[in-house]
Short mmCIF file of C-alpha atoms in Angstrom, two decimals:
data_model
loop_
_atom_site.label_atom_id
_atom_site.label_comp_id
_atom_site.label_asym_id
_atom_site.label_seq_id
_atom_site.Cartn_x
_atom_site.Cartn_y
_atom_site.Cartn_z
CA MET A 1 -0.41 -2.22 24.79
CA ASN A 2 1.63 -1.11 21.78
CA ALA A 3 0.30 -0.74 18.23
CA ARG A 4 1.86 -4.01 17.06
CA THR A 5 0.29 -6.01 19.89
CA SER A 6 -3.05 -4.28 19.43
CA ALA A 7 -3.12 -5.17 15.73
CA ARG A 8 -2.45 -8.80 16.61
CA THR A 9 -5.02 -9.27 19.35
CA SER A 10 -7.90 -7.40 17.73
CA ALA A 11 -7.75 -9.03 14.32
CA GLN A 12 -10.93 -10.64 13.02
CA GLY A 13 -9.65 -12.12 9.76
CA LEU A 14 -6.79 -12.60 7.38
CA ASP A 15 -6.15 -11.20 3.92
CA VAL A 16 -3.58 -13.47 2.26
CA LEU A 17 -1.72 -11.29 -0.21
CA TYR A 18 -0.34 -12.50 -3.52
CA THR A 19 0.97 -10.70 -6.56
CA ALA A 20 -1.82 -10.19 -9.06
CA GLU A 21 0.26 -12.12 -11.61
CA ARG A 22 0.01 -15.21 -9.41
CA ASP A 23 -3.69 -15.46 -10.42
CA VAL A 24 -5.07 -17.34 -7.43
CA THR A 25 -8.38 -17.96 -9.17
CA GLY A 26 -6.59 -19.70 -12.03
CA TRP A 27 -4.51 -21.65 -9.51
CA GLN A 28 -7.71 -22.85 -7.80
CA GLN A 29 -9.03 -24.07 -11.13
CA ARG A 30 -5.80 -25.97 -11.83
CA HIS A 31 -5.92 -27.45 -8.35
CA ALA A 32 -9.46 -28.68 -8.97
CA ARG A 33 -8.10 -30.47 -12.06
CA GLY A 34 -5.36 -32.09 -9.98
CA GLU A 35 -2.57 -30.10 -11.62
CA VAL A 36 -1.09 -28.16 -8.68
CA PRO A 37 -0.70 -28.67 -4.91
CA GLY A 38 -2.72 -26.60 -2.46
CA ARG A 39 -5.96 -24.79 -3.31
CA TRP A 40 -3.97 -21.56 -2.98
CA PRO A 41 -0.23 -21.20 -3.63
CA TYR A 42 1.89 -22.50 -0.70
CA GLY A 43 -1.25 -24.10 0.75
CA LEU A 44 -2.21 -20.86 2.51
CA ASP A 45 -5.92 -21.61 2.06
CA GLU A 46 -5.38 -23.91 5.06
CA LEU A 47 -5.10 -20.83 7.26
CA ALA A 48 -8.90 -21.03 7.34
CA ALA A 49 -8.82 -24.37 9.17
CA GLY A 50 -8.44 -22.67 12.56
CA GLY A 51 -11.71 -20.81 12.25
CA ALA A 52 -10.22 -17.65 10.76
CA ASP A 53 -12.07 -15.61 8.15
CA VAL A 54 -9.54 -15.89 5.32
CA ARG A 55 -9.58 -14.43 1.82
CA ALA A 56 -6.96 -14.16 -0.93
CA VAL A 57 -6.13 -10.75 -2.38
CA GLY A 58 -4.10 -10.08 -5.50
CA LEU A 59 -2.00 -6.91 -5.50
CA PRO A 60 -0.91 -5.22 -8.74
CA GLU A 61 2.64 -4.06 -9.24
CA PRO A 62 2.95 -0.46 -8.02
CA GLY A 63 4.56 1.63 -10.75
CA ARG A 64 5.14 5.37 -10.81
CA LEU A 65 1.89 6.07 -12.63
CA ARG A 66 -0.09 3.17 -11.25
CA SER A 67 0.55 4.09 -7.62
CA ALA A 68 -1.69 7.14 -7.94
CA VAL A 69 -4.67 5.02 -8.98
CA ALA A 70 -3.76 1.77 -7.25
CA ARG A 71 -6.53 2.07 -4.71
CA LEU A 72 -9.01 1.61 -7.55
CA ALA A 73 -7.66 -1.90 -8.18
CA PRO A 74 -9.95 -4.67 -6.86
CA GLY A 75 -7.27 -6.20 -4.64
CA VAL A 76 -6.46 -2.91 -2.97
CA ALA A 77 -10.14 -2.11 -2.57
CA ALA A 78 -10.55 -5.44 -0.77
CA LEU A 79 -7.84 -4.47 1.70
CA ALA A 80 -9.64 -1.21 2.39
CA SER A 81 -12.89 -3.02 3.16
CA PRO A 82 -14.32 -2.01 6.56
CA ALA A 83 -15.49 -5.59 7.29
CA GLY A 84 -13.93 -5.85 10.75
CA ARG A 85 -10.35 -5.65 11.92
CA ARG A 86 -8.23 -7.62 9.46
CA VAL A 87 -4.56 -8.46 9.17
CA ALA A 88 -2.75 -8.93 5.89
CA VAL A 89 -0.30 -11.79 5.39
CA ALA A 90 2.39 -11.47 2.70
CA TRP A 91 4.32 -14.63 1.87
CA ASP A 92 7.54 -12.80 1.03
CA GLU A 93 9.19 -9.39 1.01
CA ASN A 94 8.22 -8.68 -2.60
CA VAL A 95 4.52 -8.94 -1.76
CA ALA A 96 5.14 -7.01 1.48
CA HIS A 97 6.64 -4.20 -0.61
CA ARG A 98 3.49 -3.98 -2.73
CA ALA A 99 1.37 -3.89 0.41
CA ALA A 100 3.54 -1.14 1.90
CA VAL A 101 3.04 1.00 -1.20
CA LEU A 102 -0.59 0.22 -1.99
CA ALA A 103 -2.10 -0.23 1.47
CA PRO A 104 0.35 1.28 3.98
CA ARG A 105 -2.17 1.42 6.84
CA THR A 106 -3.13 -2.25 6.71
CA PRO A 107 -1.72 -4.32 9.62
CA LEU A 108 0.80 -6.68 8.03
CA HIS A 109 2.71 -9.84 8.85
CA ALA A 110 5.24 -10.89 6.24
CA GLY A 111 7.73 -13.55 5.32
CA ALA A 112 11.36 -12.78 4.53
CA ILE A 113 13.11 -15.06 2.06
CA TRP A 114 15.81 -13.46 -0.08
CA VAL A 115 16.52 -10.20 1.73
CA THR A 116 18.89 -11.73 4.29
CA ASP A 117 21.17 -13.06 1.56
CA ALA A 118 20.94 -9.80 -0.38
CA VAL A 119 22.07 -7.82 2.66
CA ALA A 120 24.75 -10.38 3.59
CA ARG A 121 26.17 -10.07 0.07
CA GLY A 122 26.34 -6.30 0.32
CA ARG A 123 23.49 -5.40 -2.01
CA ASP A 124 22.39 -1.82 -1.40
CA ASP A 125 20.17 -1.11 -4.39
CA ASP A 126 16.76 0.58 -4.41
CA ALA A 127 14.87 -2.73 -4.54
CA THR A 128 16.64 -4.17 -1.51
CA ARG A 129 16.18 -0.99 0.53
CA ALA A 130 12.49 -0.85 -0.38
CA ARG A 131 11.95 -4.39 0.82
CA VAL A 132 13.78 -3.77 4.06
CA ARG A 133 11.58 -0.72 4.65
CA ALA A 134 8.47 -2.80 3.97
CA LEU A 135 9.53 -5.44 6.50
CA ARG A 136 10.39 -2.79 9.10
CA ARG A 137 6.82 -1.49 9.02
CA ALA A 138 5.39 -4.98 9.53
CA ASP A 139 3.75 -6.06 12.78
CA GLY A 140 5.73 -9.28 12.58
CA VAL A 141 8.07 -11.11 10.23
CA TRP A 142 8.69 -14.82 9.82
CA CYS A 143 11.40 -16.75 8.02
CA LEU A 144 11.68 -20.34 6.82
CA SER A 145 15.25 -20.96 7.99
CA SER A 146 16.70 -20.77 11.48
CA ALA A 147 19.84 -19.29 9.91
CA GLN A 148 17.84 -16.16 9.07
CA LEU A 149 16.64 -15.40 12.60
CA GLU A 150 19.68 -13.51 13.88
CA PRO A 151 20.29 -11.53 10.65
CA LEU A 152 16.63 -10.48 10.56
CA GLU A 153 16.62 -9.44 14.21
CA ARG A 154 19.58 -7.17 13.47
CA LEU A 155 18.03 -5.86 10.26
CA LEU A 156 14.56 -5.23 11.71
CA PRO A 157 14.98 -3.75 15.21
CA GLY A 158 11.73 -3.79 17.15
CA VAL A 159 9.93 -6.14 14.76
CA PRO A 160 9.07 -9.59 16.20
CA VAL A 161 10.80 -12.29 14.10
CA SER A 162 9.64 -15.93 14.14
CA LEU A 163 10.73 -19.19 12.54
CA LEU A 164 8.04 -20.79 10.38
CA ARG A 165 9.13 -24.17 9.11
CA PHE A 166 7.93 -24.79 5.59
CA GLY A 167 5.57 -27.60 4.62
CA VAL A 168 4.28 -29.20 1.44
CA ASP A 169 0.99 -30.72 0.34
CA ALA A 170 1.29 -34.33 1.54
CA GLY A 171 -1.86 -35.27 -0.37
CA PHE A 172 -0.70 -34.02 -3.74
CA PHE A 173 2.82 -35.43 -3.30
CA ARG A 174 1.98 -39.00 -2.37
CA ALA A 175 4.30 -41.78 -1.23
CA ALA A 176 5.38 -44.01 -4.12
CA PRO A 177 6.84 -47.54 -3.89
CA PRO A 178 10.57 -48.06 -4.49
CA VAL A 179 11.72 -48.40 -8.09
CA GLU A 180 14.04 -50.89 -9.71
CA ARG A 181 15.61 -48.86 -12.50
CA PRO A 182 18.14 -46.34 -11.12
CA LEU A 183 17.10 -42.73 -11.73
CA VAL A 184 18.55 -39.57 -10.21
CA VAL A 185 16.39 -36.44 -10.39
CA SER A 186 17.14 -32.79 -9.69
CA ALA A 187 14.76 -29.85 -10.01
CA GLY A 188 14.62 -26.11 -9.52
CA GLY A 189 16.52 -23.11 -10.77
CA ASP A 190 16.41 -20.26 -8.28
CA ARG A 191 19.25 -17.79 -7.95
CA ASP A 192 21.18 -19.91 -5.44
CA ARG A 193 21.20 -23.21 -7.31
CA ASP A 194 24.69 -24.43 -8.15
CA ALA A 195 24.41 -26.01 -11.59
CA THR A 196 28.19 -26.23 -11.96
CA THR A 197 28.57 -28.43 -8.87
CA LEU A 198 25.43 -30.40 -9.75
CA PHE A 199 26.55 -31.26 -13.27
CA ALA A 200 30.07 -32.13 -12.15
CA ALA A 201 28.64 -34.44 -9.48
CA LEU A 202 26.27 -36.10 -11.94
CA GLU A 203 29.16 -36.68 -14.34
CA GLU A 204 30.94 -38.56 -11.56
CA VAL A 205 27.80 -40.58 -10.80
CA LEU A 206 27.47 -41.60 -14.45
CA ARG A 207 31.12 -42.51 -14.60
CA ALA A 208 30.67 -44.81 -11.59
CA ARG A 209 27.18 -46.09 -12.45
CA PRO A 210 26.68 -45.61 -16.22
CA GLU A 211 23.37 -47.50 -16.18
CA THR A 212 21.76 -44.66 -14.20
CA GLU A 213 19.20 -42.39 -15.85
CA VAL A 214 19.57 -38.72 -14.88
CA VAL A 215 16.93 -36.02 -15.38
CA VAL A 216 17.45 -32.39 -14.37
CA GLN A 217 14.70 -29.77 -14.51
CA SER A 218 16.58 -26.48 -14.88
CA ARG A 219 16.90 -23.38 -17.03
CA SER A 220 20.61 -23.10 -16.31
CA THR A 221 22.84 -22.29 -19.26
CA ALA A 222 25.66 -24.44 -17.83
CA THR A 223 26.67 -27.34 -20.06
CA ALA A 224 25.25 -30.65 -18.86
CA PRO A 225 27.43 -33.75 -19.12
CA VAL A 226 26.68 -36.48 -21.62
CA GLY A 227 23.94 -38.72 -20.24
CA VAL A 228 22.09 -35.99 -18.34
CA ARG A 229 18.72 -35.03 -19.79
CA VAL A 230 17.84 -31.40 -19.05
CA VAL A 231 14.21 -30.27 -19.12
CA PRO A 232 13.63 -26.49 -18.87
CA HIS A 233 10.23 -26.76 -17.17
CA LEU A 234 7.94 -29.40 -15.70
CA PRO A 235 4.41 -28.74 -14.44
CA HIS A 236 3.77 -29.78 -10.84
CA ALA A 237 1.95 -33.00 -11.75
CA GLN A 238 4.70 -34.12 -14.12
CA LEU A 239 7.37 -33.29 -11.56
CA ARG A 240 5.48 -35.34 -8.97
CA ASP A 241 5.45 -38.29 -11.38
CA LEU A 242 9.17 -37.86 -11.99
CA TYR A 243 9.87 -37.96 -8.24
CA ALA A 244 7.87 -41.19 -8.09
CA ARG A 245 10.20 -42.81 -10.65
CA ALA A 246 13.36 -41.61 -8.91
CA SER A 247 15.85 -43.56 -6.82
CA ALA A 248 17.11 -40.33 -5.25
CA VAL A 249 16.59 -36.58 -5.60
CA VAL A 250 19.52 -34.17 -5.42
CA VAL A 251 19.72 -30.43 -4.77
CA ALA A 252 22.99 -28.52 -5.07
CA THR A 253 23.13 -24.88 -3.98
CA SER A 254 25.70 -22.20 -3.32
CA PRO A 255 25.95 -20.96 0.30
CA ASN A 256 22.77 -19.15 1.32
CA LEU A 257 20.72 -18.49 4.44
CA HIS A 258 17.19 -19.21 3.21
CA VAL A 259 17.67 -22.93 2.40
CA SER A 260 17.36 -22.76 -1.35
CA GLY A 261 15.87 -26.01 -2.63
CA MET A 262 13.82 -26.83 0.48
CA THR A 263 10.65 -27.17 -1.59
CA VAL A 264 12.14 -29.80 -3.89
CA ALA A 265 13.65 -31.64 -0.92
CA LEU A 266 10.30 -31.77 0.91
CA GLU A 267 8.34 -32.73 -2.21
CA ALA A 268 10.78 -35.61 -2.77
CA MET A 269 10.52 -36.66 0.90
CA ALA A 270 6.72 -36.56 0.62
CA THR A 271 7.04 -38.95 -2.33
CA ALA A 272 9.17 -41.25 -0.11
CA ARG A 273 12.38 -40.51 -1.92
CA PRO A 274 15.75 -40.02 -0.20
CA VAL A 275 17.41 -36.69 -0.85
CA VAL A 276 20.97 -35.47 -1.20
CA VAL A 277 21.22 -31.76 -0.38
CA THR A 278 24.21 -29.48 0.03
CA ALA A 279 24.74 -28.50 3.66
CA THR A 280 23.94 -24.79 3.83
CA PRO A 281 22.89 -22.96 7.02
CA GLY A 282 19.38 -23.91 8.13
CA VAL A 283 19.06 -27.02 5.96
CA GLU A 284 18.92 -29.27 9.03
CA ASP A 285 15.55 -27.69 9.83
CA TYR A 286 14.31 -29.95 7.03
CA VAL A 287 16.74 -32.75 6.13
CA VAL A 288 18.25 -34.95 8.84
CA ASP A 289 21.61 -36.25 7.68
CA GLY A 290 21.71 -40.04 7.57
CA VAL A 291 18.00 -40.31 8.43
CA THR A 292 15.86 -38.81 5.64
CA GLY A 293 18.77 -38.34 3.24
CA HIS A 294 22.31 -37.07 3.14
CA LEU A 295 23.96 -33.67 3.41
CA ALA A 296 26.91 -33.00 1.11
CA ARG A 297 29.55 -30.30 1.23
CA SER A 298 28.62 -27.17 -0.66
CA GLY A 299 30.61 -26.64 -3.86
CA ASP A 300 32.09 -30.17 -3.65
CA PRO A 301 30.97 -32.39 -6.56
CA ALA A 302 32.78 -35.43 -5.16
CA SER A 303 30.86 -35.14 -1.88
CA VAL A 304 27.52 -34.93 -3.71
CA ALA A 305 28.40 -37.83 -6.03
CA GLU A 306 29.60 -40.04 -3.18
CA ARG A 307 26.28 -39.75 -1.38
CA LEU A 308 24.25 -40.37 -4.52
CA VAL A 309 26.24 -43.47 -5.41
CA ALA A 310 25.80 -44.77 -1.85
CA LEU A 311 22.03 -44.53 -2.25
CA LEU A 312 22.11 -46.18 -5.67
CA ASP A 313 24.25 -49.02 -4.31
CA ASP A 314 21.97 -49.72 -1.33
CA PRO A 315 18.33 -49.65 -2.48
CA ASP A 316 17.09 -50.97 0.87
CA ALA A 317 18.76 -48.14 2.78
CA ALA A 318 17.51 -45.64 0.22
CA ALA A 319 13.96 -46.93 0.55
CA ALA A 320 14.18 -46.74 4.35
CA ALA A 321 15.39 -43.13 4.17
CA GLY A 322 12.52 -42.36 1.81
CA ARG A 323 10.00 -43.86 4.22
CA ARG A 324 11.43 -41.82 7.09
CA GLY A 325 11.22 -38.71 4.95
CA ARG A 326 7.58 -39.41 4.17
CA GLU A 327 6.85 -39.98 7.86
CA ARG A 328 8.42 -36.63 8.74
CA VAL A 329 6.36 -34.82 6.12
CA GLU A 330 3.17 -36.49 7.34
CA ALA A 331 3.96 -35.68 10.98
CA ASP A 332 5.37 -32.19 10.65
CA LEU A 333 6.62 -30.75 7.36
CA ASN A 334 3.22 -30.30 5.73
CA THR A 335 1.01 -27.35 4.86
CA ALA A 336 -1.56 -28.09 7.58
CA ARG A 337 1.04 -27.78 10.36
CA MET A 338 2.61 -24.77 8.67
CA ALA A 339 -0.77 -23.03 8.57
CA ARG A 340 -1.37 -23.75 12.27
CA ASP A 341 1.98 -22.24 13.14
CA LEU A 342 1.37 -19.22 10.94
CA ARG A 343 -2.00 -18.60 12.57
CA ALA A 344 -0.27 -18.65 15.94
CA ILE A 345 2.42 -16.23 14.72
CA VAL A 346 -0.20 -13.83 13.36
CA GLY A 347 -2.56 -14.33 16.29
CA VAL A 348 -5.68 -15.04 14.25
CA GLY A 349 -8.13 -17.92 14.27
CA SER A 350 -9.54 -20.22 16.90
CA GLY A 351 -12.62 -22.38 17.26
CA PRO A 352 -14.34 -24.50 14.60
CA ALA A 353 -12.99 -24.73 11.08
CA ALA A 354 -14.14 -22.21 8.49
CA ALA A 355 -13.89 -22.34 4.74
CA ALA A 356 -11.65 -19.92 2.90
CA VAL A 357 -13.58 -17.50 0.73
CA PRO A 358 -12.82 -17.18 -3.00
CA ALA A 359 -9.94 -15.03 -4.08
CA ALA A 360 -10.62 -11.36 -4.64
CA PRO A 361 -10.27 -10.51 -8.33
CA ALA A 362 -7.04 -8.82 -9.34
CA ARG A 363 -5.92 -7.09 -12.49
#
């Protein structure tokens, strides 16, 4: 039995790692007030549902001076606790990097999100190399897009790589009835969002259907067309309410491997809203073209606009697509199923359900 297999089969619990800045305790308080989905970010508190002993740990940023004293930080001290054989779970490569620096001997399973695109685009800076090193020391790595599997297998020789399909909180994002007033919504602003294509498409939509209201949550500096209301930030609860008023939700991205915009697409589907998403590799893991929404050509405003107008012109078909999207979230693309799959990937948890313990303090 090799070291990776041994770490998997002998684990007694999970330490779910977050950056200290994420402030899981504060997130739990906001969740209790109904402000955010999931008791922990990404719904990872549901890892405890399989009987696993699960706790959240916040890791500080390892700087040159802080690395020498990092083990004094509460989060790192929690990782060093001798309370049985434990495995750490890092949602992405940035958290995995902190774990590699601060607790290098802790068995680790990690997600990979942005590193595949960074490598594909030829980035060879210190940050990218550090994250690749962190993933190479992991006992296992998962990704959220099938398009990342082959690149990660090449990048991480000897490290088991798994597909973990993402899920959202189907209780927080509830199905809403169809609306009468036409409203198109877009949200999100990560590095792969294509605001230029989005705004050009929305300009075409407004030209064809000027009665349509359009709201975009984005921090992009691109100039929005007349008639598009841009909001820099919306809290989760307000964004959920905006989805509920929408006729359709649109996500435009540049080509990428990690399915930028999947969260918005699934939140909209959970709200029973049809989606229009640009067709990048891996997106069909989440959106079924012509069933739960429509896929448009990347970088093609006319393609995006055509699909939005089709939904606006056929409310019955749009409502049916929204219902099918909600059904898919309820059946599969939710945090409970994601947590089950992640427990299987990590090899922890069986038997009766157990409650997640409070987050370890982090500074």
